[in-house]
Amino acid sequence: MKAIRWILGQLILVLDAITSPKSAVRELSVQKVIDDATASMSMYQFKTCPFCVKVRRELKRYALNIELRDAKNDAGIKAELVREGGRHKVPCLRTENPDGSVQWLYESNDIIAHLKKEFKLA
Ligand SMILES: N[C@@H](CCC(=O)N[C@@H](CS)C(=O)NCC(=O)O)C(=O)O
């Protein structure tokens, strides 16, 4: 079972790599505004989770530079996700607001919709 899961995971990574979307290219000043905003975000994820791959593809498509945190292999990050986010489920987008409060958003479709709305992406 573990071997099958590993093979499927590798397949997902290969398919993702060969069908990877092109990144948006923006004027530097516009990209900087977006980069400044995404600096307060991080995404807790597993490398081969298909839902995480789906979100990562959108991050690439829209050139959203969001730090990725490995919640599978890094015990500290996994513990942080469970303790602060409330669940060991990925993907999860963590956003630190200017007032210091933190928002944890689960569900790949909700994360993508949130980012599109936040950055007014078509
Ligand atoms: N409906 C969720 C599904 C997410 C999901 O099932 N993630 C799996 C990994 S692929 C997970 O976090 N499982 C918990 C675990 O393995 O501990 C989404 O679209 O984000």
Tab-separated table of C-alpha atoms and ligand atoms in Angstrom:
chain	number	residue	atom	x	y	z
A	1	MET	CA	0.000	0.000	0.000
A	2	LYS	CA	2.833	2.345	0.926
A	3	ALA	CA	4.613	1.493	-2.348
A	4	ILE	CA	1.473	2.157	-4.414
A	5	ARG	CA	1.000	5.481	-2.674
A	6	TRP	CA	4.639	6.355	-3.372
A	7	ILE	CA	4.277	5.463	-7.073
A	8	LEU	CA	1.074	7.513	-7.355
A	9	GLY	CA	2.797	10.421	-5.651
A	10	GLN	CA	5.685	10.302	-8.110
A	11	LEU	CA	3.241	10.089	-11.004
A	12	ILE	CA	1.449	13.182	-9.740
A	13	LEU	CA	4.753	15.056	-9.534
A	14	VAL	CA	5.800	14.022	-13.053
A	15	LEU	CA	2.418	14.947	-14.548
A	16	ASP	CA	2.519	18.237	-12.717
A	17	ALA	CA	6.019	18.969	-13.980
A	18	ILE	CA	5.232	18.205	-17.629
A	19	THR	CA	1.958	20.139	-17.651
A	20	SER	CA	3.089	22.969	-15.412
A	21	PRO	CA	1.279	26.240	-16.218
A	22	LYS	CA	3.153	29.315	-17.363
A	23	SER	CA	3.663	31.985	-14.735
A	24	ALA	CA	2.053	35.393	-15.096
A	25	VAL	CA	4.525	38.153	-15.844
A	26	ARG	CA	3.787	41.560	-14.366
A	27	GLU	CA	5.436	44.906	-14.253
A	28	LEU	CA	8.014	44.827	-11.439
A	29	SER	CA	6.240	47.449	-9.371
A	30	VAL	CA	2.942	45.542	-9.585
A	31	GLN	CA	4.623	42.237	-8.711
A	32	LYS	CA	6.295	43.895	-5.736
A	33	VAL	CA	2.942	44.974	-4.303
A	34	ILE	CA	1.739	41.377	-4.598
A	35	ASP	CA	4.985	39.984	-3.146
A	36	ASP	CA	4.687	42.324	-0.167
A	37	ALA	CA	1.177	41.039	0.476
A	38	THR	CA	2.049	37.347	0.024
A	39	ALA	CA	5.025	37.735	2.396
A	40	SER	CA	2.513	37.436	5.230
A	41	MET	CA	1.197	34.130	3.885
A	42	SER	CA	2.414	30.549	4.013
A	43	MET	CA	0.913	27.338	2.761
A	44	TYR	CA	1.086	24.148	4.800
A	45	GLN	CA	1.231	21.242	2.413
A	46	PHE	CA	2.440	17.788	1.421
A	47	LYS	CA	4.594	17.528	-1.674
A	48	THR	CA	2.540	14.796	-3.368
A	49	CYS	CA	-0.949	15.656	-2.123
A	50	PRO	CA	-3.081	16.229	-5.258
A	51	PHE	CA	-5.030	19.033	-3.571
A	52	CYS	CA	-1.757	20.750	-2.687
A	53	VAL	CA	-0.504	20.278	-6.246
A	54	LYS	CA	-3.703	21.916	-7.492
A	55	VAL	CA	-3.105	24.979	-5.297
A	56	ARG	CA	0.625	25.101	-6.123
A	57	ARG	CA	-0.245	25.165	-9.829
A	58	GLU	CA	-2.467	28.199	-9.241
A	59	LEU	CA	0.299	29.874	-7.225
A	60	LYS	CA	2.602	29.367	-10.179
A	61	ARG	CA	-0.002	30.423	-12.761
A	62	TYR	CA	-0.635	33.673	-10.920
A	63	ALA	CA	2.992	34.180	-9.804
A	64	LEU	CA	2.019	34.295	-6.147
A	65	ASN	CA	5.197	33.788	-4.158
A	66	ILE	CA	3.884	32.095	-1.050
A	67	GLU	CA	6.184	30.196	1.283
A	68	LEU	CA	5.488	26.450	1.310
A	69	ARG	CA	5.718	24.549	4.601
A	70	ASP	CA	6.124	20.787	4.665
A	71	ALA	CA	3.527	19.503	7.114
A	72	LYS	CA	4.354	15.858	6.372
A	73	ASN	CA	8.065	15.540	7.031
A	74	ASP	CA	8.705	18.458	9.348
A	75	ALA	CA	7.382	17.556	12.780
A	76	GLY	CA	7.533	21.153	14.021
A	77	ILE	CA	5.475	22.458	11.122
A	78	LYS	CA	2.996	19.592	11.451
A	79	ALA	CA	2.575	20.329	15.162
A	80	GLU	CA	2.133	24.041	14.427
A	81	LEU	CA	-0.615	23.297	11.877
A	82	VAL	CA	-2.516	21.073	14.309
A	83	ARG	CA	-2.027	23.354	17.313
A	84	GLU	CA	-2.807	26.667	15.636
A	85	GLY	CA	-4.833	25.718	12.574
A	86	GLY	CA	-6.867	23.094	14.371
A	87	ARG	CA	-6.481	20.141	11.996
A	88	HIS	CA	-3.760	18.092	10.351
A	89	LYS	CA	-5.151	18.620	6.906
A	90	VAL	CA	-3.511	20.118	3.857
A	91	PRO	CA	-3.461	22.368	1.986
A	92	CYS	CA	-3.931	25.119	4.540
A	93	LEU	CA	-3.176	28.776	3.946
A	94	ARG	CA	-1.941	30.777	6.917
A	95	THR	CA	-2.227	34.564	6.709
A	96	GLU	CA	-0.905	36.946	9.296
A	97	ASN	CA	-2.987	40.130	9.290
A	98	PRO	CA	-1.485	43.583	9.895
A	99	ASP	CA	-3.101	43.632	13.369
A	100	GLY	CA	-1.211	40.439	14.284
A	101	SER	CA	-4.219	38.130	14.121
A	102	VAL	CA	-3.817	34.956	12.092
A	103	GLN	CA	-6.243	33.346	9.669
A	104	TRP	CA	-6.076	29.620	8.807
A	105	LEU	CA	-7.879	28.610	5.643
A	106	TYR	CA	-8.390	24.944	4.720
A	107	GLU	CA	-9.822	23.423	1.506
A	108	SER	CA	-8.008	23.783	-1.800
A	109	ASN	CA	-10.964	25.325	-3.642
A	110	ASP	CA	-11.522	27.868	-0.872
A	111	ILE	CA	-7.831	28.793	-0.846
A	112	ILE	CA	-7.791	29.328	-4.610
A	113	ALA	CA	-11.024	31.349	-4.515
A	114	HIS	CA	-9.675	33.446	-1.631
A	115	LEU	CA	-6.409	34.226	-3.431
A	116	LYS	CA	-8.198	35.103	-6.665
A	117	LYS	CA	-10.498	37.467	-4.798
A	118	GLU	CA	-7.703	38.960	-2.689
A	119	PHE	CA	-5.510	39.731	-5.716
A	120	LYS	CA	-8.335	40.363	-8.187
A	121	LEU	CA	-7.232	37.562	-10.495
A	122	ALA	CA	-9.334	36.342	-13.406
B	1	LIG	N1	-11.169	18.594	0.365
B	1	LIG	C1	-9.820	18.835	0.777
B	1	LIG	C2	-9.065	17.513	0.769
B	1	LIG	C3	-7.679	17.642	1.404
B	1	LIG	C4	-7.091	16.296	1.778
B	1	LIG	O1	-7.779	15.252	1.767
B	1	LIG	N2	-5.827	16.316	2.136
B	1	LIG	C5	-5.181	15.119	2.633
B	1	LIG	C6	-3.843	14.911	1.926
B	1	LIG	S1	-4.072	14.583	0.193
B	1	LIG	C7	-4.863	15.302	4.103
B	1	LIG	O2	-4.574	16.386	4.556
B	1	LIG	N3	-4.929	14.220	4.878
B	1	LIG	C8	-4.629	14.278	6.299
B	1	LIG	C9	-3.505	13.407	6.701
B	1	LIG	O3	-2.927	12.745	5.829
B	1	LIG	O4	-3.168	13.405	7.888
B	1	LIG	C10	-9.194	19.883	-0.142
B	1	LIG	O5	-9.650	20.046	-1.283
B	1	LIG	O6	-8.265	20.598	0.301
